């Protein structure tokens, strides 16, 4: 028995997923209404292209609906967010999109390229974009604000409502993580 769509708004995610898995389109529609905007915003932070973001979010929801019987989803939002991040990663990997990096990242790219000429600056920027897409949301946001928007630690902490120490720790963690990521890429390039 299908329930009127208006009552779905009071259902929790577990109920909606169970009903959707059984083929209830209205339950799927409610999931879409709850999460499309969050997924759109998450994707837009990484892609900055409305067209690509719309296509990506739509494909995630189409996949959810067409493969609903084969999926064992415990947390729908976590599932959708992971799917979106994976799709963004795949776009980066295919080279179909890259965030526009500003001058502050050039010194990182140049320092790595001068250390090892196996990778050119464009390739390094591509790898940085892939690395950035894989970072937790807050860390990625802090990294972008610091190195792309050239904001100070104080400006970032005020904007995000967190302490300057937290911002500094995230920047240190980001830098170490990026360095390790690029070193692994260079090792792989020497093997190939």
PDB file of C-alpha atoms in Angstrom:
ATOM      1  CA  UNK A   1       0.000   0.000   0.000  1.00  0.00           C
ATOM      2  CA  UNK A   2       1.402   3.369  -1.017  1.00  0.00           C
ATOM      3  CA  UNK A   3       1.160   6.233   1.427  1.00  0.00           C
ATOM      4  CA  UNK A   4       0.350   9.794   0.389  1.00  0.00           C
ATOM      5  CA  UNK A   5       3.506  11.751  -0.422  1.00  0.00           C
ATOM      6  CA  UNK A   6       2.865  14.425   2.229  1.00  0.00           C
ATOM      7  CA  UNK A   7       3.194  11.873   5.033  1.00  0.00           C
ATOM      8  CA  UNK A   8       6.680  10.900   3.882  1.00  0.00           C
ATOM      9  CA  UNK A   9       8.069  14.133   5.276  1.00  0.00           C
ATOM     10  CA  UNK A  10       7.565  12.766   8.786  1.00  0.00           C
ATOM     11  CA  UNK A  11       9.320   9.479   8.014  1.00  0.00           C
ATOM     12  CA  UNK A  12      12.908   8.885   9.047  1.00  0.00           C
ATOM     13  CA  UNK A  13      15.549   7.902   6.510  1.00  0.00           C
ATOM     14  CA  UNK A  14      15.433   4.206   7.414  1.00  0.00           C
ATOM     15  CA  UNK A  15      11.712   4.052   6.683  1.00  0.00           C
ATOM     16  CA  UNK A  16      12.163   5.899   3.404  1.00  0.00           C
ATOM     17  CA  UNK A  17      15.001   3.636   2.254  1.00  0.00           C
ATOM     18  CA  UNK A  18      13.021   0.497   3.096  1.00  0.00           C
ATOM     19  CA  UNK A  19       9.997   1.786   1.210  1.00  0.00           C
ATOM     20  CA  UNK A  20      12.091   2.943  -1.761  1.00  0.00           C
ATOM     21  CA  UNK A  21      13.832  -0.430  -1.950  1.00  0.00           C
ATOM     22  CA  UNK A  22      10.388  -2.021  -2.212  1.00  0.00           C
ATOM     23  CA  UNK A  23       9.740   0.158  -5.270  1.00  0.00           C
ATOM     24  CA  UNK A  24       7.945   3.130  -3.729  1.00  0.00           C
ATOM     25  CA  UNK A  25       8.682   6.088  -6.036  1.00  0.00           C
ATOM     26  CA  UNK A  26       7.181   8.608  -3.597  1.00  0.00           C
ATOM     27  CA  UNK A  27       9.683   7.517  -0.917  1.00  0.00           C
ATOM     28  CA  UNK A  28      12.478   8.018  -3.441  1.00  0.00           C
ATOM     29  CA  UNK A  29      11.087  11.469  -4.260  1.00  0.00           C
ATOM     30  CA  UNK A  30      11.188  12.399  -0.571  1.00  0.00           C
ATOM     31  CA  UNK A  31      14.826  11.243  -0.315  1.00  0.00           C
ATOM     32  CA  UNK A  32      15.585  13.368  -3.363  1.00  0.00           C
ATOM     33  CA  UNK A  33      13.861  16.408  -1.845  1.00  0.00           C
ATOM     34  CA  UNK A  34      15.740  15.988   1.444  1.00  0.00           C
ATOM     35  CA  UNK A  35      19.202  15.617   0.014  1.00  0.00           C
ATOM     36  CA  UNK A  36      19.561  16.994  -3.516  1.00  0.00           C
ATOM     37  CA  UNK A  37      20.448  20.499  -2.335  1.00  0.00           C
ATOM     38  CA  UNK A  38      23.071  19.270   0.157  1.00  0.00           C
ATOM     39  CA  UNK A  39      24.633  17.084  -2.526  1.00  0.00           C
ATOM     40  CA  UNK A  40      24.518  19.928  -5.022  1.00  0.00           C
ATOM     41  CA  UNK A  41      26.310  22.235  -2.583  1.00  0.00           C
ATOM     42  CA  UNK A  42      28.891  19.578  -1.718  1.00  0.00           C
ATOM     43  CA  UNK A  43      29.619  18.997  -5.412  1.00  0.00           C
ATOM     44  CA  UNK A  44      29.674  22.682  -6.280  1.00  0.00           C
ATOM     45  CA  UNK A  45      32.385  23.332  -3.668  1.00  0.00           C
ATOM     46  CA  UNK A  46      34.606  20.952  -5.564  1.00  0.00           C
ATOM     47  CA  UNK A  47      33.620  21.507  -9.204  1.00  0.00           C
ATOM     48  CA  UNK A  48      32.421  25.130  -9.477  1.00  0.00           C
ATOM     49  CA  UNK A  49      30.453  24.245 -12.615  1.00  0.00           C
ATOM     50  CA  UNK A  50      26.668  24.289 -12.313  1.00  0.00           C
ATOM     51  CA  UNK A  51      26.273  22.129 -15.404  1.00  0.00           C
ATOM     52  CA  UNK A  52      28.662  19.431 -14.178  1.00  0.00           C
ATOM     53  CA  UNK A  53      27.200  19.521 -10.676  1.00  0.00           C
ATOM     54  CA  UNK A  54      23.626  19.119 -11.916  1.00  0.00           C
ATOM     55  CA  UNK A  55      24.654  16.222 -14.142  1.00  0.00           C
ATOM     56  CA  UNK A  56      26.635  14.562 -11.364  1.00  0.00           C
ATOM     57  CA  UNK A  57      23.901  14.830  -8.702  1.00  0.00           C
ATOM     58  CA  UNK A  58      21.281  13.643 -11.167  1.00  0.00           C
ATOM     59  CA  UNK A  59      23.373  10.603 -12.091  1.00  0.00           C
ATOM     60  CA  UNK A  60      23.817   9.690  -8.411  1.00  0.00           C
ATOM     61  CA  UNK A  61      20.052   9.740  -7.880  1.00  0.00           C
ATOM     62  CA  UNK A  62      19.367   7.839 -11.114  1.00  0.00           C
ATOM     63  CA  UNK A  63      21.835   5.181  -9.983  1.00  0.00           C
ATOM     64  CA  UNK A  64      20.172   5.038  -6.563  1.00  0.00           C
ATOM     65  CA  UNK A  65      16.746   4.445  -8.104  1.00  0.00           C
ATOM     66  CA  UNK A  66      17.751   2.009 -10.841  1.00  0.00           C
ATOM     67  CA  UNK A  67      19.867  -0.147  -8.520  1.00  0.00           C
ATOM     68  CA  UNK A  68      17.766   0.215  -5.369  1.00  0.00           C
ATOM     69  CA  UNK A  69      17.121  -3.525  -4.979  1.00  0.00           C
ATOM     70  CA  UNK A  70      20.843  -4.323  -5.051  1.00  0.00           C
ATOM     71  CA  UNK A  71      21.899  -1.789  -2.453  1.00  0.00           C
ATOM     72  CA  UNK A  72      22.069  -2.357   1.293  1.00  0.00           C
ATOM     73  CA  UNK A  73      21.980   1.211   2.570  1.00  0.00           C
ATOM     74  CA  UNK A  74      22.269   1.821   6.305  1.00  0.00           C
ATOM     75  CA  UNK A  75      22.668   5.616   6.187  1.00  0.00           C
ATOM     76  CA  UNK A  76      21.232   7.232   3.050  1.00  0.00           C
ATOM     77  CA  UNK A  77      22.945  10.596   3.441  1.00  0.00           C
ATOM     78  CA  UNK A  78      26.358   9.015   4.023  1.00  0.00           C
ATOM     79  CA  UNK A  79      25.762   6.751   1.029  1.00  0.00           C
ATOM     80  CA  UNK A  80      24.765   9.657  -1.246  1.00  0.00           C
ATOM     81  CA  UNK A  81      27.636  11.845  -0.047  1.00  0.00           C
ATOM     82  CA  UNK A  82      30.137   9.066  -0.701  1.00  0.00           C
ATOM     83  CA  UNK A  83      28.651   8.497  -4.157  1.00  0.00           C
ATOM     84  CA  UNK A  84      28.939  12.201  -4.984  1.00  0.00           C
ATOM     85  CA  UNK A  85      32.538  12.393  -3.772  1.00  0.00           C
ATOM     86  CA  UNK A  86      33.409   9.317  -5.799  1.00  0.00           C
ATOM     87  CA  UNK A  87      31.856  10.843  -8.927  1.00  0.00           C
ATOM     88  CA  UNK A  88      33.827  14.055  -8.362  1.00  0.00           C
ATOM     89  CA  UNK A  89      36.994  12.001  -7.958  1.00  0.00           C
ATOM     90  CA  UNK A  90      36.256  10.148 -11.206  1.00  0.00           C
ATOM     91  CA  UNK A  91      35.788  13.447 -13.040  1.00  0.00           C
ATOM     92  CA  UNK A  92      39.154  14.638 -11.727  1.00  0.00           C
ATOM     93  CA  UNK A  93      40.767  11.353 -12.645  1.00  0.00           C
ATOM     94  CA  UNK A  94      39.407  11.509 -16.189  1.00  0.00           C
ATOM     95  CA  UNK A  95      40.657  15.072 -16.427  1.00  0.00           C
ATOM     96  CA  UNK A  96      37.195  16.360 -17.318  1.00  0.00           C
ATOM     97  CA  UNK A  97      37.311  19.027 -14.662  1.00  0.00           C
ATOM     98  CA  UNK A  98      39.737  20.727 -12.385  1.00  0.00           C
ATOM     99  CA  UNK A  99      39.258  23.460  -9.856  1.00  0.00           C
ATOM    100  CA  UNK A 100      40.977  26.655 -10.816  1.00  0.00           C
ATOM    101  CA  UNK A 101      44.009  27.019  -8.589  1.00  0.00           C
ATOM    102  CA  UNK A 102      45.305  30.477  -7.897  1.00  0.00           C
ATOM    103  CA  UNK A 103      48.860  31.707  -7.550  1.00  0.00           C
ATOM    104  CA  UNK A 104      49.472  30.460  -3.960  1.00  0.00           C
ATOM    105  CA  UNK A 105      49.497  26.853  -5.148  1.00  0.00           C
ATOM    106  CA  UNK A 106      52.012  27.542  -7.880  1.00  0.00           C
ATOM    107  CA  UNK A 107      54.894  27.538  -5.431  1.00  0.00           C
ATOM    108  CA  UNK A 108      53.878  24.047  -4.271  1.00  0.00           C
ATOM    109  CA  UNK A 109      53.639  22.770  -7.818  1.00  0.00           C
ATOM    110  CA  UNK A 110      56.929  24.358  -8.819  1.00  0.00           C
ATOM    111  CA  UNK A 111      58.795  23.060  -5.793  1.00  0.00           C
ATOM    112  CA  UNK A 112      57.693  19.518  -6.572  1.00  0.00           C
ATOM    113  CA  UNK A 113      58.358  19.842 -10.293  1.00  0.00           C
ATOM    114  CA  UNK A 114      61.846  21.219  -9.760  1.00  0.00           C
ATOM    115  CA  UNK A 115      62.587  18.406  -7.329  1.00  0.00           C
ATOM    116  CA  UNK A 116      61.527  15.812  -9.857  1.00  0.00           C
ATOM    117  CA  UNK A 117      60.971  16.618 -13.519  1.00  0.00           C
ATOM    118  CA  UNK A 118      58.889  13.469 -14.094  1.00  0.00           C
ATOM    119  CA  UNK A 119      55.734  15.492 -13.560  1.00  0.00           C
ATOM    120  CA  UNK A 120      54.930  18.790 -15.184  1.00  0.00           C
ATOM    121  CA  UNK A 121      53.072  21.589 -13.446  1.00  0.00           C
ATOM    122  CA  UNK A 122      49.718  20.709 -15.021  1.00  0.00           C
ATOM    123  CA  UNK A 123      49.972  17.100 -13.857  1.00  0.00           C
ATOM    124  CA  UNK A 124      50.825  18.234 -10.347  1.00  0.00           C
ATOM    125  CA  UNK A 125      47.823  20.557 -10.334  1.00  0.00           C
ATOM    126  CA  UNK A 126      45.663  17.620 -11.456  1.00  0.00           C
ATOM    127  CA  UNK A 127      46.981  15.470  -8.625  1.00  0.00           C
ATOM    128  CA  UNK A 128      46.410  18.282  -6.139  1.00  0.00           C
ATOM    129  CA  UNK A 129      42.813  18.519  -7.375  1.00  0.00           C
ATOM    130  CA  UNK A 130      42.335  14.777  -6.874  1.00  0.00           C
ATOM    131  CA  UNK A 131      43.887  14.964  -3.401  1.00  0.00           C
ATOM    132  CA  UNK A 132      41.648  17.906  -2.493  1.00  0.00           C
ATOM    133  CA  UNK A 133      38.509  16.030  -3.555  1.00  0.00           C
ATOM    134  CA  UNK A 134      39.423  13.208  -1.178  1.00  0.00           C
ATOM    135  CA  UNK A 135      39.860  15.412   1.888  1.00  0.00           C
ATOM    136  CA  UNK A 136      37.241  15.831   4.627  1.00  0.00           C
ATOM    137  CA  UNK A 137      34.982  18.798   3.930  1.00  0.00           C
ATOM    138  CA  UNK A 138      36.355  21.128   6.632  1.00  0.00           C
ATOM    139  CA  UNK A 139      39.984  20.372   5.833  1.00  0.00           C
ATOM    140  CA  UNK A 140      39.387  20.987   2.144  1.00  0.00           C
ATOM    141  CA  UNK A 141      37.566  24.229   2.879  1.00  0.00           C
ATOM    142  CA  UNK A 142      40.388  25.473   5.120  1.00  0.00           C
ATOM    143  CA  UNK A 143      42.969  24.474   2.499  1.00  0.00           C
ATOM    144  CA  UNK A 144      41.100  26.343  -0.245  1.00  0.00           C
ATOM    145  CA  UNK A 145      40.677  29.446   1.906  1.00  0.00           C
ATOM    146  CA  UNK A 146      44.364  29.482   2.884  1.00  0.00           C
ATOM    147  CA  UNK A 147      46.058  28.612  -0.395  1.00  0.00           C
ATOM    148  CA  UNK A 148      43.556  29.663  -3.056  1.00  0.00           C
ATOM    149  CA  UNK A 149      41.868  32.656  -1.481  1.00  0.00           C
ATOM    150  CA  UNK A 150      45.007  33.695   0.435  1.00  0.00           C
ATOM    151  CA  UNK A 151      43.140  34.303   3.665  1.00  0.00           C
ATOM    152  CA  UNK A 152      44.906  34.598   6.990  1.00  0.00           C
ATOM    153  CA  UNK A 153      44.478  32.078   9.780  1.00  0.00           C
ATOM    154  CA  UNK A 154      42.499  34.673  11.721  1.00  0.00           C
ATOM    155  CA  UNK A 155      40.150  35.356   8.785  1.00  0.00           C
ATOM    156  CA  UNK A 156      39.548  31.630   8.300  1.00  0.00           C
ATOM    157  CA  UNK A 157      38.854  31.038  11.996  1.00  0.00           C
ATOM    158  CA  UNK A 158      36.394  33.941  12.129  1.00  0.00           C
ATOM    159  CA  UNK A 159      34.660  32.855   8.921  1.00  0.00           C
ATOM    160  CA  UNK A 160      34.279  29.232  10.057  1.00  0.00           C
ATOM    161  CA  UNK A 161      33.705  29.972  13.736  1.00  0.00           C
ATOM    162  CA  UNK A 162      36.608  27.829  14.920  1.00  0.00           C
ATOM    163  CA  UNK A 163      39.804  28.603  16.805  1.00  0.00           C
ATOM    164  CA  UNK A 164      42.959  29.766  15.059  1.00  0.00           C
ATOM    165  CA  UNK A 165      44.760  26.776  16.557  1.00  0.00           C
ATOM    166  CA  UNK A 166      42.292  24.419  14.842  1.00  0.00           C
ATOM    167  CA  UNK A 167      42.892  26.211  11.539  1.00  0.00           C
ATOM    168  CA  UNK A 168      46.667  25.957  12.005  1.00  0.00           C
ATOM    169  CA  UNK A 169      46.421  22.253  12.848  1.00  0.00           C
ATOM    170  CA  UNK A 170      44.295  21.617   9.750  1.00  0.00           C
ATOM    171  CA  UNK A 171      46.764  23.501   7.541  1.00  0.00           C
ATOM    172  CA  UNK A 172      49.681  21.495   8.945  1.00  0.00           C
ATOM    173  CA  UNK A 173      47.764  18.238   8.484  1.00  0.00           C
ATOM    174  CA  UNK A 174      46.763  19.225   4.936  1.00  0.00           C
ATOM    175  CA  UNK A 175      50.288  20.136   3.947  1.00  0.00           C
ATOM    176  CA  UNK A 176      51.718  16.880   5.322  1.00  0.00           C
ATOM    177  CA  UNK A 177      48.965  14.851   3.662  1.00  0.00           C
ATOM    178  CA  UNK A 178      49.470  16.574   0.307  1.00  0.00           C
ATOM    179  CA  UNK A 179      53.239  16.128   0.481  1.00  0.00           C
ATOM    180  CA  UNK A 180      52.821  12.411   1.224  1.00  0.00           C
ATOM    181  CA  UNK A 181      50.260  12.049  -1.588  1.00  0.00           C
ATOM    182  CA  UNK A 182      52.541  13.723  -4.153  1.00  0.00           C
ATOM    183  CA  UNK A 183      55.554  11.705  -3.006  1.00  0.00           C
ATOM    184  CA  UNK A 184      53.594   8.487  -3.571  1.00  0.00           C
ATOM    185  CA  UNK A 185      52.647   9.697  -7.048  1.00  0.00           C
ATOM    186  CA  UNK A 186      56.300  10.401  -7.844  1.00  0.00           C
ATOM    187  CA  UNK A 187      57.346   6.980  -6.581  1.00  0.00           C
ATOM    188  CA  UNK A 188      54.707   5.382  -8.785  1.00  0.00           C
ATOM    189  CA  UNK A 189      55.953   7.429 -11.763  1.00  0.00           C
ATOM    190  CA  UNK A 190      59.520   6.190 -11.269  1.00  0.00           C
ATOM    191  CA  UNK A 191      58.297   2.587 -11.147  1.00  0.00           C
ATOM    192  CA  UNK A 192      56.318   3.008 -14.352  1.00  0.00           C
TER     193      UNK A 192
END
